[in-house]
PDB file of C-alpha atoms in Angstrom:
ATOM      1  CA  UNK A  66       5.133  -3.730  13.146  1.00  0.00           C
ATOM      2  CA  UNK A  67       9.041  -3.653  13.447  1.00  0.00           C
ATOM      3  CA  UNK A  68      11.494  -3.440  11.164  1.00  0.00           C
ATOM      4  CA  UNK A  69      14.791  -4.866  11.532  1.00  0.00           C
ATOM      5  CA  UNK A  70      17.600  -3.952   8.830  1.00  0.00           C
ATOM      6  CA  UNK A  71      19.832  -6.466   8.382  1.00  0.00           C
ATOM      7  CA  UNK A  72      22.875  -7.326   5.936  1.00  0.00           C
ATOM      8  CA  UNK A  73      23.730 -10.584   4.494  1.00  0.00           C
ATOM      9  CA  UNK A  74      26.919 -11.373   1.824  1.00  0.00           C
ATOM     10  CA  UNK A  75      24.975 -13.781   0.116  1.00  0.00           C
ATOM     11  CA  UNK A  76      23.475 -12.829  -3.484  1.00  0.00           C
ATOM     12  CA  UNK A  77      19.832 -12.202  -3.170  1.00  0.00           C
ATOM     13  CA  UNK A  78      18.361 -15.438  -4.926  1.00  0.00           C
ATOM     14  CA  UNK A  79      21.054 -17.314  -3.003  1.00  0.00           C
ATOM     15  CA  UNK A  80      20.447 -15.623   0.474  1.00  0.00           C
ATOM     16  CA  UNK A  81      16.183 -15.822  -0.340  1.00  0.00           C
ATOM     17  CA  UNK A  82      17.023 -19.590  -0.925  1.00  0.00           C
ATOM     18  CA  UNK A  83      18.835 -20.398   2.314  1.00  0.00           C
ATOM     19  CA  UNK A  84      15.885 -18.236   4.003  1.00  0.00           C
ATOM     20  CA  UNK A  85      13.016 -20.307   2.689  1.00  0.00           C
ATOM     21  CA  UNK A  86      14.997 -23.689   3.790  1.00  0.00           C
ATOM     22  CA  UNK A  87      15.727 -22.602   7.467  1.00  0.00           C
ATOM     23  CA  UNK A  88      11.928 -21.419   7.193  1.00  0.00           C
ATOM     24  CA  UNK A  89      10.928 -25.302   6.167  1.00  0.00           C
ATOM     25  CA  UNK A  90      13.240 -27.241   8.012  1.00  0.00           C
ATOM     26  CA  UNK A  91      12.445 -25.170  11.759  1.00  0.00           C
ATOM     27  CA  UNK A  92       8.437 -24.735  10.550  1.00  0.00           C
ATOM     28  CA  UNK A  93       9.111 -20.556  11.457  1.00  0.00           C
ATOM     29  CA  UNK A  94       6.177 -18.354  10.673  1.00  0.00           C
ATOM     30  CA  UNK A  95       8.190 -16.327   7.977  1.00  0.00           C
ATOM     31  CA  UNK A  96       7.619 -15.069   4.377  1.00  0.00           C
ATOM     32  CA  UNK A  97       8.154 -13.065   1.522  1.00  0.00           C
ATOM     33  CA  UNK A  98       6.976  -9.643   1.075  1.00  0.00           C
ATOM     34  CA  UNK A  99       7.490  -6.493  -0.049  1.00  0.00           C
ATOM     35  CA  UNK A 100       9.354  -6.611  -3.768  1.00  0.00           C
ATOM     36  CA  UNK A 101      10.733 -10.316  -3.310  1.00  0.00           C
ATOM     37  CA  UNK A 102       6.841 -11.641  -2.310  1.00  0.00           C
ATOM     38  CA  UNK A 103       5.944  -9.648  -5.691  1.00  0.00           C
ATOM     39  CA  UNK A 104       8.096 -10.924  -8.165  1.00  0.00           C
ATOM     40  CA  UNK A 105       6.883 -14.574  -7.215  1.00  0.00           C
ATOM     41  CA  UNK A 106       3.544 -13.258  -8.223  1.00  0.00           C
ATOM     42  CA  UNK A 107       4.204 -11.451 -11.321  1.00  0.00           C
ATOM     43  CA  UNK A 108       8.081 -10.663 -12.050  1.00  0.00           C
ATOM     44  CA  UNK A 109       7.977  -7.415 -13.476  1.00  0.00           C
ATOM     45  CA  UNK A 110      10.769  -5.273 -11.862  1.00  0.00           C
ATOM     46  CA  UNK A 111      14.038  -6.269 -10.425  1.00  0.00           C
ATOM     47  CA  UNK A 112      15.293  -5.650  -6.926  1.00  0.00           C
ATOM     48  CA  UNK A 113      18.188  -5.684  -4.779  1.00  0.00           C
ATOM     49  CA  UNK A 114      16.335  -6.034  -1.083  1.00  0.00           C
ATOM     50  CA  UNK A 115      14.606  -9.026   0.498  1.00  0.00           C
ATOM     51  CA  UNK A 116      11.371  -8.370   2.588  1.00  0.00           C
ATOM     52  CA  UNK A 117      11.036 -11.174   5.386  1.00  0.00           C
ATOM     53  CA  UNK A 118       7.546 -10.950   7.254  1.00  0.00           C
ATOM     54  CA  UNK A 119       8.651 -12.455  10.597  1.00  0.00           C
ATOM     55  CA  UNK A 120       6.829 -13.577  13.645  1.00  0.00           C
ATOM     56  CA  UNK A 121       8.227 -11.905  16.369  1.00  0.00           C
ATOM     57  CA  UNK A 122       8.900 -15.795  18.342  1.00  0.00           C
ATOM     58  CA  UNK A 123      10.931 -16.618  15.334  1.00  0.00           C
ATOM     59  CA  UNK A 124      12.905 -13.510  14.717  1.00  0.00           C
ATOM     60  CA  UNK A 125      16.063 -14.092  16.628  1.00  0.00           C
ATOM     61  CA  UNK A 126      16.679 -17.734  15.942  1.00  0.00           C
ATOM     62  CA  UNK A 127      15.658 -17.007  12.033  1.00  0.00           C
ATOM     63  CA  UNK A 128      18.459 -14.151  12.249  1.00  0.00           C
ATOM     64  CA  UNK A 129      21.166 -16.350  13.997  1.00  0.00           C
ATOM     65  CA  UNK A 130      20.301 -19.410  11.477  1.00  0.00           C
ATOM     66  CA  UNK A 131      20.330 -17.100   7.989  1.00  0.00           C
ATOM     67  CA  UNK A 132      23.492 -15.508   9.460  1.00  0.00           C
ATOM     68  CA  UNK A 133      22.838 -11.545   8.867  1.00  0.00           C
ATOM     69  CA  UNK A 134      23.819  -9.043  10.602  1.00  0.00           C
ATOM     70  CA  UNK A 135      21.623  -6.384  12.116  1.00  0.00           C
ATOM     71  CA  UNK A 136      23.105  -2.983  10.418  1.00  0.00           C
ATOM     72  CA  UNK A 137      22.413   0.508  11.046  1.00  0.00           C
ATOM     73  CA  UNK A 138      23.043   1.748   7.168  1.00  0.00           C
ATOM     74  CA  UNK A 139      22.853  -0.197   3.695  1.00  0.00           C
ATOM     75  CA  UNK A 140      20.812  -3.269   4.731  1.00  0.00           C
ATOM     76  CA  UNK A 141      19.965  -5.406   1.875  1.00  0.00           C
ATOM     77  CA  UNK A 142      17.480  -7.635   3.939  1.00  0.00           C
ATOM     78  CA  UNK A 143      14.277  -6.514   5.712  1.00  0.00           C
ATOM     79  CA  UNK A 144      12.624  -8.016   8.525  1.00  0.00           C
ATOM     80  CA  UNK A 145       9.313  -7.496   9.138  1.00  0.00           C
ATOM     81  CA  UNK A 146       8.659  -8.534  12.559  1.00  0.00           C
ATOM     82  CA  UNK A 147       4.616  -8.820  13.651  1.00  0.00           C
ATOM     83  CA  UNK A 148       2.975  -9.973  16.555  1.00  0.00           C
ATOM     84  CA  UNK A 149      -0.113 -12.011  15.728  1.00  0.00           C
ATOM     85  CA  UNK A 150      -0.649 -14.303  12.951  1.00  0.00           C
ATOM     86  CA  UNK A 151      -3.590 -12.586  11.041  1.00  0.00           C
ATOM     87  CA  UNK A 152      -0.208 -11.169   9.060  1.00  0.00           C
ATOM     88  CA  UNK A 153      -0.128 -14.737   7.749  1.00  0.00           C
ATOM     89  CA  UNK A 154      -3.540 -15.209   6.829  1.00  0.00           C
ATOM     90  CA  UNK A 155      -4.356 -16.338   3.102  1.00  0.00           C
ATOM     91  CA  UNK A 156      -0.005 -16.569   2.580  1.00  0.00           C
ATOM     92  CA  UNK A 157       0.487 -18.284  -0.741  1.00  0.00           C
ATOM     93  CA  UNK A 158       3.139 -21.163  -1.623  1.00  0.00           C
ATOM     94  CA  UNK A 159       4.323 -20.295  -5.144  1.00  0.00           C
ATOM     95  CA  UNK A 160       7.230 -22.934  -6.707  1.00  0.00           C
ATOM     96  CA  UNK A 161       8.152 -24.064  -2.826  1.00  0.00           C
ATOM     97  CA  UNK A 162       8.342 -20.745  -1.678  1.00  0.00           C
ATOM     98  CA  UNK A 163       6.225 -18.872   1.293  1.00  0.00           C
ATOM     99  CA  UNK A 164       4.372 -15.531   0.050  1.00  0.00           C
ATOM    100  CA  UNK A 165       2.549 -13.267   2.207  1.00  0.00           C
ATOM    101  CA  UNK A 166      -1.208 -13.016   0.553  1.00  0.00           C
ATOM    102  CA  UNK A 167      -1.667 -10.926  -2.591  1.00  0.00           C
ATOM    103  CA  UNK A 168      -3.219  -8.184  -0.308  1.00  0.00           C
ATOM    104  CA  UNK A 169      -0.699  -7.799   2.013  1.00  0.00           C
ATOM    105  CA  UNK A 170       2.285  -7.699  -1.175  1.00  0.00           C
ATOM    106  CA  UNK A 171       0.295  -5.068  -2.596  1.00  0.00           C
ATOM    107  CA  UNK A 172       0.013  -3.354   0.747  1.00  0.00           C
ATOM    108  CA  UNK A 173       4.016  -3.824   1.009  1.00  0.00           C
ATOM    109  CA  UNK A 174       4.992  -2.635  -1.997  1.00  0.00           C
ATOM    110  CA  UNK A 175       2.461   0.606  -2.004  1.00  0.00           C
ATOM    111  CA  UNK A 176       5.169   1.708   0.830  1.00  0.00           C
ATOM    112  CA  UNK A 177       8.269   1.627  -1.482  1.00  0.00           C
ATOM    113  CA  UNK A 178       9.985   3.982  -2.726  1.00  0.00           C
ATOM    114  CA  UNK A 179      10.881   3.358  -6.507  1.00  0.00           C
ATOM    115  CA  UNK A 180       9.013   0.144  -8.264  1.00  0.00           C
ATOM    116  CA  UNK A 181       7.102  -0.482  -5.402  1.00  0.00           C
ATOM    117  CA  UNK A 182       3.783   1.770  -6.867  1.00  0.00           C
ATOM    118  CA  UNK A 183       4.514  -0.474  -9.942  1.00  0.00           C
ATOM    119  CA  UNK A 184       4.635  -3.484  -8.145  1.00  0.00           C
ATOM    120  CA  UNK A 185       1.858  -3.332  -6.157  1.00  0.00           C
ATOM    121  CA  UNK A 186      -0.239  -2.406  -9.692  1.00  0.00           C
ATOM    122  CA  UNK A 187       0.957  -5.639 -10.899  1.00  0.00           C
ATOM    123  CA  UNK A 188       0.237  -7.975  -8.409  1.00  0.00           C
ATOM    124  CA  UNK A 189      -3.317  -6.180  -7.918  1.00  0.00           C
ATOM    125  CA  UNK A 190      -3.927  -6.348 -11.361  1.00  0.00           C
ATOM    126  CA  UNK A 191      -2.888  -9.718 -11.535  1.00  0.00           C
ATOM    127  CA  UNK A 192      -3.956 -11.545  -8.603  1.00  0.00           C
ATOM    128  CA  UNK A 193      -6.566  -9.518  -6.827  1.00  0.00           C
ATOM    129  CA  UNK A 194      -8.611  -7.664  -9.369  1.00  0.00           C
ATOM    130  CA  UNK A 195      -9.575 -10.470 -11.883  1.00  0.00           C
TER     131      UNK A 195
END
């Protein structure tokens, strides 16, 4: 597991959008994660970075196509670049959008710093623990 900071001028629900269409329209093995997979589960906190779990085939051309820029400081977009596609198993589509499955959110969020403990509560509570 990789992670590649990246920066994009785009607003986040704008820059998420254009992800998700490059995603449908080139059939890359890509989704949400981290804080943006969790809010399409349960939207409980805001946040100002997008997660991207990547296959590592798809990384480069998803990166030329979205138009960010690798960065070294103050990335607002993660990608999460894997290997296999067990990463993908049980991913969701919630309103059009790929999610990574509730267990691997939860998993995502338990690493962030902030309202990621809170996140990951939520989307356990809400989706796995019922």
């Amino acid at each position: 597991l990789e992670r590649i900071d990246c920066y994009t001028l785009l607003p986040i629900a704008e820059f998420e959008a254009h992800i998700q269409h490059i995603i449908d329209k080139n059939g890359y093995t890509a989704c949400f994660t981290g804080l943006s997979g969790g809010v399409r589960y349960t939207p409980v906190v805001r946040y100002n970075t997008v997660d991207l779990l990547v296959h590592e085939r798809d990384t480069e051309a998803l990166m030329t196509s979205s138009g960010c820029k690798q960065v070294d400081s103050g990335a607002n977009v993660h990608m999460w670049v894997v290997e296999g596609t067990e990463w993908f198993h049980d991913e969701r589509i919630i309103r059009s959008e790929r999610v990574a499955s509730p267990v691997q959110v939860v998993l995502d969020c338990m690493n962030i710093k902030g309202r990621g403990e809170e996140m990951a509560r939520a989307v356990f509570e809400k989706e796995i623990a019922r």
